[in-house]
mmCIF file of C-alpha atoms (C1' of nucleotides) in Angstrom:
data_model
loop_
_atom_site.group_PDB
_atom_site.id
_atom_site.type_symbol
_atom_site.label_atom_id
_atom_site.label_comp_id
_atom_site.label_asym_id
_atom_site.label_seq_id
_atom_site.Cartn_x
_atom_site.Cartn_y
_atom_site.Cartn_z
ATOM 1 C CA MET N 1 -122.916 -135.066 -137.198
ATOM 2 C CA VAL N 2 -120.292 -137.262 -138.565
ATOM 3 C CA LYS N 3 -119.699 -134.282 -140.697
ATOM 4 C CA ARG N 4 -121.743 -131.176 -140.566
ATOM 5 C CA THR N 5 -123.333 -131.285 -143.955
ATOM 6 C CA SER N 6 -121.982 -128.527 -146.107
ATOM 7 C CA PHE N 7 -124.208 -126.745 -148.558
ATOM 8 C CA GLU N 8 -121.296 -125.290 -150.424
ATOM 9 C CA ASN N 9 -122.133 -127.219 -153.542
ATOM 10 C CA ASP N 10 -125.865 -127.105 -153.258
ATOM 11 C CA ASP N 11 -127.584 -125.493 -156.171
ATOM 12 C CA CYS N 12 -129.834 -123.425 -153.936
ATOM 13 C CA PRO N 13 -128.600 -119.931 -153.271
ATOM 14 C CA ILE N 14 -130.207 -119.870 -149.854
ATOM 15 C CA ALA N 15 -128.335 -122.968 -148.828
ATOM 16 C CA ARG N 16 -125.159 -121.404 -150.143
ATOM 17 C CA SER N 17 -125.655 -118.305 -148.054
ATOM 18 C CA LEU N 18 -126.267 -120.420 -145.019
ATOM 19 C CA ASP N 19 -123.087 -122.268 -145.694
ATOM 20 C CA ALA N 20 -121.202 -118.994 -145.600
ATOM 21 C CA ILE N 21 -122.912 -117.083 -142.831
ATOM 22 C CA GLY N 22 -125.484 -119.443 -141.427
ATOM 23 C CA ASP N 23 -123.921 -120.145 -138.082
ATOM 24 C CA TRP N 24 -124.603 -118.649 -134.723
ATOM 25 C CA TRP N 25 -121.939 -115.998 -134.694
ATOM 26 C CA SER N 26 -121.048 -114.912 -138.186
ATOM 27 C CA LEU N 27 -124.022 -112.668 -138.714
ATOM 28 C CA LEU N 28 -123.547 -111.055 -135.340
ATOM 29 C CA ILE N 29 -119.908 -110.400 -136.105
ATOM 30 C CA ILE N 30 -120.922 -108.759 -139.355
ATOM 31 C CA ARG N 31 -123.538 -106.757 -137.500
ATOM 32 C CA GLU N 32 -120.886 -105.448 -135.131
ATOM 33 C CA ALA N 33 -118.601 -104.692 -138.029
ATOM 34 C CA LEU N 34 -121.331 -102.719 -139.748
ATOM 35 C CA PHE N 35 -121.650 -100.639 -136.622
ATOM 36 C CA GLY N 36 -118.009 -99.919 -136.292
ATOM 37 C CA SER N 37 -116.190 -102.775 -134.595
ATOM 38 C CA ARG N 38 -112.856 -103.541 -136.164
ATOM 39 C CA ARG N 39 -110.584 -105.151 -133.640
ATOM 40 C CA PHE N 40 -110.489 -108.663 -132.249
ATOM 41 C CA GLY N 41 -110.979 -107.361 -128.756
ATOM 42 C CA GLU N 42 -113.940 -105.229 -129.723
ATOM 43 C CA PHE N 43 -115.780 -108.156 -131.211
ATOM 44 C CA GLN N 44 -114.913 -110.306 -128.279
ATOM 45 C CA LYS N 45 -116.131 -107.859 -125.699
ATOM 46 C CA SER N 46 -119.286 -106.758 -127.426
ATOM 47 C CA LEU N 47 -120.403 -110.251 -128.375
ATOM 48 C CA GLY N 48 -119.063 -112.091 -125.365
ATOM 49 C CA LEU N 49 -118.061 -115.173 -127.285
ATOM 50 C CA ALA N 50 -115.091 -117.360 -126.549
ATOM 51 C CA LYS N 51 -111.866 -116.186 -128.125
ATOM 52 C CA ASN N 52 -111.052 -119.450 -129.825
ATOM 53 C CA ILE N 53 -114.407 -119.398 -131.554
ATOM 54 C CA LEU N 54 -113.965 -115.808 -132.559
ATOM 55 C CA THR N 55 -110.603 -116.706 -134.027
ATOM 56 C CA VAL N 56 -112.126 -119.427 -136.153
ATOM 57 C CA ARG N 57 -115.079 -117.320 -137.241
ATOM 58 C CA LEU N 58 -112.972 -114.313 -138.192
ATOM 59 C CA ARG N 59 -110.641 -116.479 -140.199
ATOM 60 C CA ALA N 60 -113.540 -118.057 -142.030
ATOM 61 C CA LEU N 61 -115.060 -114.679 -142.783
ATOM 62 C CA VAL N 62 -111.751 -113.441 -144.126
ATOM 63 C CA ASP N 63 -111.360 -116.592 -146.224
ATOM 64 C CA GLN N 64 -114.754 -115.995 -147.730
ATOM 65 C CA GLY N 65 -114.016 -112.420 -148.607
ATOM 66 C CA ILE N 66 -116.532 -110.986 -146.185
ATOM 67 C CA LEU N 67 -113.906 -109.369 -143.995
ATOM 68 C CA LYS N 68 -110.390 -108.361 -144.880
ATOM 69 C CA LEU N 69 -107.358 -107.713 -142.727
ATOM 70 C CA ALA N 70 -105.748 -104.310 -142.758
ATOM 71 C CA PRO N 71 -103.071 -102.614 -140.672
ATOM 72 C CA ALA N 72 -104.602 -100.881 -137.688
ATOM 73 C CA SER N 73 -105.719 -97.361 -138.357
ATOM 74 C CA ASP N 74 -104.584 -96.111 -134.974
ATOM 75 C CA GLY N 75 -100.889 -96.519 -135.702
ATOM 76 C CA SER N 76 -100.396 -99.540 -133.487
ATOM 77 C CA ALA N 77 -98.750 -102.663 -134.797
ATOM 78 C CA TYR N 78 -101.978 -104.635 -134.713
ATOM 79 C CA GLN N 79 -104.483 -105.464 -137.400
ATOM 80 C CA GLU N 80 -108.073 -104.628 -138.062
ATOM 81 C CA TYR N 81 -110.906 -106.569 -139.607
ATOM 82 C CA LEU N 82 -112.733 -104.504 -142.193
ATOM 83 C CA LEU N 83 -115.841 -105.324 -144.166
ATOM 84 C CA THR N 84 -115.527 -105.887 -147.886
ATOM 85 C CA PRO N 85 -118.336 -104.987 -150.281
ATOM 86 C CA LYS N 86 -119.489 -108.591 -149.958
ATOM 87 C CA GLY N 87 -119.634 -108.076 -146.215
ATOM 88 C CA ARG N 88 -121.555 -104.839 -146.478
ATOM 89 C CA GLY N 89 -123.911 -106.679 -148.828
ATOM 90 C CA VAL N 90 -125.138 -108.630 -145.823
ATOM 91 C CA PHE N 91 -126.961 -105.567 -144.560
ATOM 92 C CA PRO N 92 -130.336 -106.403 -146.123
ATOM 93 C CA ILE N 93 -130.218 -109.839 -144.529
ATOM 94 C CA LEU N 94 -129.740 -108.258 -141.129
ATOM 95 C CA VAL N 95 -132.560 -105.842 -141.772
ATOM 96 C CA ALA N 96 -134.829 -108.698 -142.789
ATOM 97 C CA LEU N 97 -133.986 -110.607 -139.615
ATOM 98 C CA ARG N 98 -134.537 -107.518 -137.505
ATOM 99 C CA GLN N 99 -137.890 -106.772 -139.054
ATOM 100 C CA TRP N 100 -139.027 -110.337 -138.640
ATOM 101 C CA SER N 101 -138.337 -110.104 -134.921
ATOM 102 C CA GLU N 102 -140.016 -106.761 -134.680
ATOM 103 C CA GLU N 103 -143.123 -108.094 -136.340
ATOM 104 C CA PHE N 104 -143.440 -111.545 -134.839
ATOM 105 C CA ASP N 105 -141.489 -111.740 -131.607
ATOM 106 C CA ASP N 106 -143.544 -112.724 -128.601
ATOM 107 C CA ARG N 107 -141.975 -110.068 -126.431
ATOM 108 C CA PRO N 108 -141.180 -107.160 -128.741
ATOM 109 C CA GLU N 109 -140.967 -104.855 -125.754
ATOM 110 C CA GLU N 110 -137.580 -106.351 -124.993
ATOM 111 C CA ILE N 111 -136.113 -105.162 -128.257
ATOM 112 C CA ALA N 112 -133.768 -102.354 -127.394
ATOM 113 C CA THR N 113 -133.117 -100.586 -130.660
ATOM 114 C CA ILE N 114 -134.874 -99.221 -133.687
ATOM 115 C CA LEU N 115 -133.419 -98.862 -137.140
ATOM 116 C CA VAL N 116 -133.922 -95.311 -138.330
ATOM 117 C CA ASP N 117 -132.820 -93.315 -141.311
ATOM 118 C CA LYS N 118 -129.942 -91.074 -140.387
ATOM 119 C CA GLU N 119 -131.290 -87.964 -142.012
ATOM 120 C CA LYS N 120 -134.655 -87.738 -140.298
ATOM 121 C CA GLY N 121 -134.199 -90.139 -137.433
ATOM 122 C CA ARG N 122 -137.439 -91.909 -138.213
ATOM 123 C CA PRO N 123 -137.958 -95.681 -138.359
ATOM 124 C CA VAL N 124 -137.380 -97.201 -141.759
ATOM 125 C CA ARG N 125 -140.135 -98.871 -143.737
ATOM 126 C CA LYS N 126 -140.376 -102.594 -144.180
ATOM 127 C CA LEU N 127 -138.185 -104.136 -146.834
ATOM 128 C CA GLU N 128 -140.096 -104.316 -150.055
ATOM 129 C CA LEU N 129 -139.873 -106.668 -152.991
ATOM 130 C CA TYR N 130 -140.876 -105.384 -156.407
ATOM 131 C CA SER N 131 -141.314 -106.890 -159.813
ATOM 132 C CA GLN N 132 -139.409 -105.346 -162.654
ATOM 133 C CA ASP N 133 -142.467 -103.424 -163.681
ATOM 134 C CA GLY N 134 -142.917 -102.041 -160.212
ATOM 135 C CA ARG N 135 -145.571 -104.167 -158.574
ATOM 136 C CA LEU N 136 -145.098 -104.902 -154.863
ATOM 137 C CA LEU N 137 -144.721 -108.655 -154.443
ATOM 138 C CA SER N 138 -145.522 -111.052 -151.629
ATOM 139 C CA ALA N 139 -144.366 -114.635 -151.380
ATOM 140 C CA ALA N 140 -147.484 -115.850 -153.115
ATOM 141 C CA ASP N 141 -146.773 -113.632 -156.102
ATOM 142 C CA THR N 142 -143.457 -115.275 -156.794
ATOM 143 C CA ALA N 143 -142.253 -118.559 -158.212
ATOM 144 C CA LEU N 144 -138.974 -120.289 -158.822
ATOM 145 C CA LYS N 145 -137.790 -120.857 -162.313
ATOM 146 C CA PRO N 146 -134.893 -123.152 -163.193
ATOM 147 C CA ARG N 147 -132.051 -121.291 -164.810
ATOM 148 C CA ALA N 148 -131.825 -121.832 -168.508
ATOM 149 C CA ASP N 149 -128.160 -122.750 -168.459
ATOM 150 C CA VAL N 150 -127.654 -124.741 -165.316
ATOM 151 C CA LYS N 151 -124.206 -126.239 -165.179
ATOM 152 C CA SER N 152 -124.826 -128.055 -161.959
ATOM 153 C CA SER N 153 -123.865 -131.676 -161.963
ATOM 154 C CA ARG N 154 -126.594 -132.446 -159.484
ATOM 155 C CA LYS N 155 -130.035 -133.148 -160.722
ATOM 156 C CA LEU N 156 -132.556 -130.393 -160.242
ATOM 157 C CA ARG N 157 -134.832 -130.936 -157.356
ATOM 158 C CA SER N 158 -138.414 -130.475 -158.409
ATOM 159 C CA ILE N 159 -138.895 -126.910 -157.343
ATOM 160 C CA SER N 160 -137.049 -126.664 -154.091
ATOM 161 C CA ALA N 161 -135.684 -123.149 -153.966
ATOM 162 C CA MET G 1 -120.251 -125.912 -126.507
ATOM 163 C CA VAL G 2 -120.955 -126.460 -122.926
ATOM 164 C CA LYS G 3 -124.206 -124.898 -123.768
ATOM 165 C CA ARG G 4 -124.977 -123.254 -127.014
ATOM 166 C CA THR G 5 -125.423 -119.693 -125.899
ATOM 167 C CA SER G 6 -128.992 -118.693 -126.354
ATOM 168 C CA PHE G 7 -129.862 -115.246 -127.572
ATOM 169 C CA GLU G 8 -133.439 -115.600 -126.507
ATOM 170 C CA ASN G 9 -133.134 -112.823 -123.991
ATOM 171 C CA ASP G 10 -130.788 -110.605 -125.915
ATOM 172 C CA ASP G 11 -132.088 -107.148 -126.590
ATOM 173 C CA CYS G 12 -130.995 -107.254 -130.209
ATOM 174 C CA PRO G 13 -133.711 -108.336 -132.610
ATOM 175 C CA ILE G 14 -131.213 -109.888 -134.961
ATOM 176 C CA ALA G 15 -129.892 -112.110 -132.216
ATOM 177 C CA ARG G 16 -133.441 -113.042 -131.362
ATOM 178 C CA SER G 17 -134.187 -114.069 -134.902
ATOM 179 C CA LEU G 18 -131.063 -116.147 -134.985
ATOM 180 C CA ASP G 19 -132.110 -117.815 -131.808
ATOM 181 C CA ALA G 20 -135.324 -118.876 -133.470
ATOM 182 C CA ILE G 21 -134.259 -119.744 -136.996
ATOM 183 C CA GLY G 22 -130.508 -119.309 -137.039
ATOM 184 C CA ASP G 23 -129.466 -122.898 -137.326
ATOM 185 C CA TRP G 24 -128.494 -124.956 -140.291
ATOM 186 C CA TRP G 25 -131.825 -126.504 -141.111
ATOM 187 C CA SER G 26 -134.667 -124.336 -139.898
ATOM 188 C CA LEU G 27 -134.534 -121.853 -142.728
ATOM 189 C CA LEU G 28 -134.329 -124.603 -145.303
ATOM 190 C CA ILE G 29 -137.332 -126.327 -143.782
ATOM 191 C CA ILE G 30 -139.253 -123.077 -143.985
ATOM 192 C CA ARG G 31 -138.102 -122.656 -147.557
ATOM 193 C CA GLU G 32 -139.494 -126.060 -148.424
ATOM 194 C CA ALA G 33 -142.714 -125.266 -146.619
ATOM 195 C CA LEU G 34 -143.086 -122.065 -148.581
ATOM 196 C CA PHE G 35 -142.811 -124.083 -151.746
ATOM 197 C CA GLY G 36 -145.368 -126.608 -150.756
ATOM 198 C CA SER G 37 -143.878 -129.291 -148.548
ATOM 199 C CA ARG G 38 -146.130 -130.313 -145.711
ATOM 200 C CA ARG G 39 -145.334 -133.813 -144.645
ATOM 201 C CA PHE G 40 -142.499 -135.180 -142.588
ATOM 202 C CA GLY G 41 -141.434 -137.429 -145.420
ATOM 203 C CA GLU G 42 -141.455 -134.612 -147.943
ATOM 204 C CA PHE G 43 -139.103 -132.521 -145.854
ATOM 205 C CA GLN G 44 -136.913 -135.484 -145.207
ATOM 206 C CA LYS G 45 -136.599 -136.467 -148.821
ATOM 207 C CA SER G 46 -136.146 -133.028 -150.305
ATOM 208 C CA LEU G 47 -133.622 -131.864 -147.731
ATOM 209 C CA GLY G 48 -131.896 -135.150 -147.139
ATOM 210 C CA LEU G 49 -131.378 -134.589 -143.448
ATOM 211 C CA ALA G 50 -131.450 -137.245 -140.779
ATOM 212 C CA LYS G 51 -134.887 -138.020 -139.473
ATOM 213 C CA ASN G 52 -133.994 -137.525 -135.846
ATOM 214 C CA ILE G 53 -132.793 -134.016 -136.587
ATOM 215 C CA LEU G 54 -135.858 -133.268 -138.631
ATOM 216 C CA THR G 55 -137.997 -134.404 -135.728
ATOM 217 C CA VAL G 56 -136.262 -132.003 -133.369
ATOM 218 C CA ARG G 57 -136.330 -129.101 -135.816
ATOM 219 C CA LEU G 58 -139.987 -129.519 -136.679
ATOM 220 C CA ARG G 59 -140.924 -129.673 -133.035
ATOM 221 C CA ALA G 60 -138.958 -126.503 -132.324
ATOM 222 C CA LEU G 61 -140.566 -124.694 -135.234
ATOM 223 C CA VAL G 62 -143.995 -125.717 -134.029
ATOM 224 C CA ASP G 63 -143.152 -124.586 -130.498
ATOM 225 C CA GLN G 64 -142.141 -121.216 -131.805
ATOM 226 C CA GLY G 65 -145.310 -120.766 -133.769
ATOM 227 C CA ILE G 66 -143.608 -120.883 -137.147
ATOM 228 C CA LEU G 67 -145.258 -124.113 -138.172
ATOM 229 C CA LYS G 68 -148.461 -125.627 -136.906
ATOM 230 C CA LEU G 69 -149.772 -129.155 -136.998
ATOM 231 C CA ALA G 70 -152.962 -129.914 -138.816
ATOM 232 C CA PRO G 71 -154.753 -133.089 -139.853
ATOM 233 C CA ALA G 72 -153.621 -134.246 -143.258
ATOM 234 C CA SER G 73 -155.530 -132.751 -146.120
ATOM 235 C CA ASP G 74 -155.502 -135.967 -148.124
ATOM 236 C CA GLY G 75 -157.822 -137.788 -145.777
ATOM 237 C CA SER G 76 -155.167 -140.030 -144.283
ATOM 238 C CA ALA G 77 -154.730 -140.328 -140.555
ATOM 239 C CA TYR G 78 -151.426 -138.465 -140.600
ATOM 240 C CA GLN G 79 -150.578 -134.892 -139.850
ATOM 241 C CA GLU G 80 -149.215 -131.994 -141.828
ATOM 242 C CA TYR G 81 -146.928 -129.161 -140.951
ATOM 243 C CA LEU G 82 -148.331 -125.863 -142.147
ATOM 244 C CA LEU G 83 -146.794 -122.426 -142.041
ATOM 245 C CA THR G 84 -148.313 -119.854 -139.753
ATOM 246 C CA PRO G 85 -148.255 -116.143 -140.626
ATOM 247 C CA LYS G 86 -145.079 -115.912 -138.578
ATOM 248 C CA GLY G 87 -143.603 -118.630 -140.746
ATOM 249 C CA ARG G 88 -144.644 -116.955 -143.959
ATOM 250 C CA GLY G 89 -143.077 -113.794 -142.590
ATOM 251 C CA VAL G 90 -139.693 -115.421 -143.042
ATOM 252 C CA PHE G 91 -139.987 -115.003 -146.777
ATOM 253 C CA PRO G 92 -138.092 -111.689 -146.978
ATOM 254 C CA ILE G 93 -135.217 -113.223 -145.051
ATOM 255 C CA LEU G 94 -134.982 -116.010 -147.588
ATOM 256 C CA VAL G 95 -135.103 -113.529 -150.418
ATOM 257 C CA ALA G 96 -132.334 -111.500 -148.824
ATOM 258 C CA LEU G 97 -130.179 -114.591 -148.443
ATOM 259 C CA ARG G 98 -130.856 -115.625 -152.004
ATOM 260 C CA GLN G 99 -130.007 -112.232 -153.407
ATOM 261 C CA TRP G 100 -126.815 -112.050 -151.401
ATOM 262 C CA SER G 101 -125.676 -115.313 -152.974
ATOM 263 C CA GLU G 102 -126.706 -114.179 -156.407
ATOM 264 C CA GLU G 103 -124.710 -111.006 -156.050
ATOM 265 C CA PHE G 104 -121.594 -112.180 -154.261
ATOM 266 C CA ASP G 105 -121.198 -115.911 -154.714
ATOM 267 C CA ASP G 106 -117.946 -116.960 -156.288
ATOM 268 C CA ARG G 107 -119.606 -119.445 -158.568
ATOM 269 C CA PRO G 108 -123.015 -117.993 -159.373
ATOM 270 C CA GLU G 109 -123.268 -120.249 -162.404
ATOM 271 C CA GLU G 110 -124.015 -123.114 -160.047
ATOM 272 C CA ILE G 111 -127.171 -121.495 -158.793
ATOM 273 C CA ALA G 112 -130.005 -123.453 -160.250
ATOM 274 C CA THR G 113 -133.041 -121.269 -159.783
ATOM 275 C CA ILE G 114 -134.260 -117.742 -160.244
ATOM 276 C CA LEU G 115 -136.959 -116.039 -158.257
ATOM 277 C CA VAL G 116 -139.495 -114.559 -160.628
ATOM 278 C CA ASP G 117 -142.824 -112.859 -160.278
ATOM 279 C CA LYS G 118 -145.602 -115.264 -161.087
ATOM 280 C CA GLU G 119 -147.527 -112.948 -163.306
ATOM 281 C CA LYS G 120 -144.852 -112.058 -165.817
ATOM 282 C CA GLY G 121 -142.253 -114.692 -165.111
ATOM 283 C CA ARG G 122 -139.488 -112.120 -164.915
ATOM 284 C CA PRO G 123 -136.811 -111.941 -162.211
ATOM 285 C CA VAL G 124 -137.727 -109.836 -159.221
ATOM 286 C CA ARG G 125 -135.888 -106.660 -158.319
ATOM 287 C CA LYS G 126 -133.539 -106.440 -155.385
ATOM 288 C CA LEU G 127 -135.114 -105.944 -151.991
ATOM 289 C CA GLU G 128 -135.316 -102.263 -151.264
ATOM 290 C CA LEU G 129 -135.281 -100.351 -148.012
ATOM 291 C CA TYR G 130 -137.055 -97.015 -147.891
ATOM 292 C CA SER G 131 -137.376 -94.230 -145.373
ATOM 293 C CA GLN G 132 -140.850 -93.194 -144.364
ATOM 294 C CA ASP G 133 -140.678 -90.297 -146.761
ATOM 295 C CA GLY G 134 -139.731 -92.551 -149.627
ATOM 296 C CA ARG G 135 -135.961 -92.233 -149.977
ATOM 297 C CA LEU G 136 -134.073 -95.405 -150.918
ATOM 298 C CA LEU G 137 -131.688 -96.230 -148.067
ATOM 299 C CA SER G 138 -128.370 -98.022 -147.918
ATOM 300 C CA ALA G 139 -126.651 -99.233 -144.762
ATOM 301 C CA ALA G 140 -124.756 -95.977 -144.469
ATOM 302 C CA ASP G 141 -127.989 -94.000 -144.461
ATOM 303 C CA THR G 142 -129.265 -95.730 -141.372
ATOM 304 C CA ALA G 143 -128.532 -95.636 -137.669
ATOM 305 C CA LEU G 144 -129.715 -97.415 -134.557
ATOM 306 C CA LYS G 145 -131.677 -95.559 -131.968
ATOM 307 C CA PRO G 146 -132.380 -96.910 -128.500
ATOM 308 C CA ARG G 147 -136.060 -97.413 -127.891
ATOM 309 C CA ALA G 148 -137.557 -94.772 -125.682
ATOM 310 C CA ASP G 149 -139.202 -97.237 -123.348
ATOM 311 C CA VAL G 150 -136.773 -100.077 -123.015
ATOM 312 C CA LYS G 151 -137.862 -102.523 -120.392
ATOM 313 C CA SER G 152 -134.816 -104.689 -120.765
ATOM 314 C CA SER G 153 -133.042 -105.505 -117.570
ATOM 315 C CA ARG G 154 -129.756 -105.689 -119.382
ATOM 316 C CA LYS G 155 -127.770 -102.558 -119.879
ATOM 317 C CA LEU G 156 -127.778 -101.084 -123.346
ATOM 318 C CA ARG G 157 -124.692 -101.792 -125.289
ATOM 319 C CA SER G 158 -123.343 -98.622 -126.832
ATOM 320 C CA ILE G 159 -124.825 -98.950 -130.265
ATOM 321 C CA SER G 160 -124.527 -102.593 -131.096
ATOM 322 C CA ALA G 161 -127.494 -103.413 -133.243
ATOM 323 C "C1'" DC L 1 -83.634 -103.141 -119.238
ATOM 324 C "C1'" DT L 2 -86.943 -105.059 -116.525
ATOM 325 C "C1'" DT L 3 -91.449 -105.284 -115.058
ATOM 326 C "C1'" DG L 4 -96.235 -104.691 -116.065
ATOM 327 C "C1'" DT L 5 -100.302 -104.464 -118.958
ATOM 328 C "C1'" DG L 6 -103.064 -105.037 -123.202
ATOM 329 C "C1'" DT L 7 -103.859 -107.483 -127.566
ATOM 330 C "C1'" DA L 8 -104.489 -111.425 -130.082
ATOM 331 C "C1'" DG L 9 -104.467 -115.347 -130.149
ATOM 332 C "C1'" DT L 10 -103.553 -121.121 -129.053
ATOM 333 C "C1'" DT L 11 -104.206 -125.353 -126.374
ATOM 334 C "C1'" DG L 12 -106.631 -128.830 -123.533
ATOM 335 C "C1'" DC L 13 -110.615 -130.598 -121.791
ATOM 336 C "C1'" DA L 14 -115.624 -131.121 -120.905
ATOM 337 C "C1'" DT L 15 -120.079 -130.930 -122.840
ATOM 338 C "C1'" DT L 16 -123.506 -130.688 -126.395
ATOM 339 C "C1'" DA L 17 -125.259 -131.015 -131.154
ATOM 340 C "C1'" DT L 18 -125.410 -133.463 -135.178
ATOM 341 C "C1'" DA L 19 -125.375 -137.452 -138.252
ATOM 342 C "C1'" DA L 20 -125.989 -142.175 -139.842
ATOM 343 C "C1'" DA L 21 -128.025 -146.289 -139.198
ATOM 344 C "C1'" DA L 22 -130.837 -149.465 -136.961
ATOM 345 C "C1'" DC L 23 -135.120 -150.179 -134.969
ATOM 346 C "C1'" DC L 24 -140.299 -149.775 -134.120
ATOM 347 C "C1'" DA L 25 -145.416 -148.903 -133.866
ATOM 348 C "C1'" DG L 26 -149.471 -147.643 -136.130
ATOM 349 C "C1'" DA L 27 -151.768 -146.861 -140.651
ATOM 350 C "C1'" DT L 28 -152.422 -148.226 -145.301
ATOM 351 C "C1'" DA L 29 -152.150 -151.204 -149.263
ATOM 352 C "C1'" DC L 30 -152.503 -155.759 -151.256
ATOM 353 C "C1'" DG F 1 -153.189 -161.303 -142.786
ATOM 354 C "C1'" DT F 2 -148.895 -159.879 -144.495
ATOM 355 C "C1'" DA F 3 -146.072 -156.341 -146.639
ATOM 356 C "C1'" DT F 4 -145.062 -151.757 -146.943
ATOM 357 C "C1'" DC F 5 -145.313 -146.785 -145.862
ATOM 358 C "C1'" DT F 6 -145.215 -142.999 -142.531
ATOM 359 C "C1'" DG F 7 -143.396 -140.832 -138.870
ATOM 360 C "C1'" DG F 8 -140.892 -141.179 -135.859
ATOM 361 C "C1'" DT F 9 -137.187 -143.040 -131.475
ATOM 362 C "C1'" DT F 10 -132.798 -145.154 -130.023
ATOM 363 C "C1'" DT F 11 -128.033 -145.996 -130.334
ATOM 364 C "C1'" DT F 12 -123.606 -144.840 -131.286
ATOM 365 C "C1'" DA F 13 -119.857 -141.984 -133.314
ATOM 366 C "C1'" DT F 14 -117.909 -137.682 -134.374
ATOM 367 C "C1'" DA F 15 -117.696 -132.699 -134.853
ATOM 368 C "C1'" DA F 16 -118.646 -128.096 -132.933
ATOM 369 C "C1'" DT F 17 -118.761 -125.225 -128.955
ATOM 370 C "C1'" DG F 18 -117.480 -123.162 -124.611
ATOM 371 C "C1'" DC F 19 -114.534 -122.213 -120.774
ATOM 372 C "C1'" DA F 20 -110.288 -121.589 -118.725
ATOM 373 C "C1'" DA F 21 -105.564 -121.571 -118.745
ATOM 374 C "C1'" DC F 22 -101.588 -120.508 -121.242
ATOM 375 C "C1'" DT F 23 -98.440 -118.112 -124.780
ATOM 376 C "C1'" DA F 24 -96.243 -114.590 -127.685
ATOM 377 C "C1'" DC F 25 -95.677 -110.123 -128.962
ATOM 378 C "C1'" DA F 26 -96.203 -104.928 -128.529
ATOM 379 C "C1'" DC F 27 -95.960 -101.018 -125.985
ATOM 380 C "C1'" DA F 28 -95.358 -98.031 -121.728
ATOM 381 C "C1'" DA F 29 -93.514 -96.873 -117.309
ATOM 382 C "C1'" DG F 30 -89.921 -96.829 -114.057
#
DNA sequence: CTTGTGTAGTTGCATTATAAAACCAGATAC
DNA sequence: GTATCTGGTTTTATAATGCAACTACACAAG
């Protein structure tokens, strides 16, 4: 790629998400953060990625307001990476990815963990999408509507999400 | 990257999903497919990606059973790319990505479309995660449990998703 | 106060992925 | 039969990734 096409200015919210967290490592870093990792070294060890890449990814996540830097909670002079609300908001995306694997992976027996609810310890249900009046929706029950007040300078693409 | 680390054999289902559809274009191709694109040229025009990349992506998606090739429905001698059930199963992931943008994007006014339910034309609700006994769950209400019968050859990482 | 160890990076180099543009073969249209 | 469309492949350039080696600072022990 002469320049890895950026979707930052695309009018599709999916493309925008991908621009922010659509690379190989960002989602996994957020996953680790959701499960307690805070320090550079923790991310590096648990994910096994190169340190220079981790540096770049962490900085990008901080820039985007997904992580924030804070003084270390253990009294040392170092810093910690903490999730912001925007970062915690990624949780449903991770659940959706997890459930897709669980349902469609060719070798589901290799999946090591199950997402359970803390109180009862039982597997969670599938993510559900409802209409405002409470009907359960599938993809076929939905459509895309252009926003009434689009300010985008780019022409609307027919119906592409 | 000497070799883009593959998560194909990771025991984390999120990593496995990313391995399958975690690159820049795959999810957008699936998005287009969900909204009706079928032909090579349609994908190429609506997404504006280079044809060589599209070729590689489409082939990978077919290999993974997300798309399948079928004779063109318009009688021509060409082929079409159709979603399989596994491909349609990506829908919740796209919704989760979309809703994350809608909620946290810095410039939500640039988002051009709204996902509505077809019947009433009203915006859908946020994706919801429930426990088996019907309680609405947030990230903090969940935990990861190792599967009882893990066959994975790789050691379990403490609690990393 | 000097040496050692851990943390959090940075730098340099090799390799791979991506992009743009040119090219091409078979099908279709004229 | 010639032009054009469809669905690619090839070529070339550049950006991203990965590994390994190196650096700077903090802290702890001796």
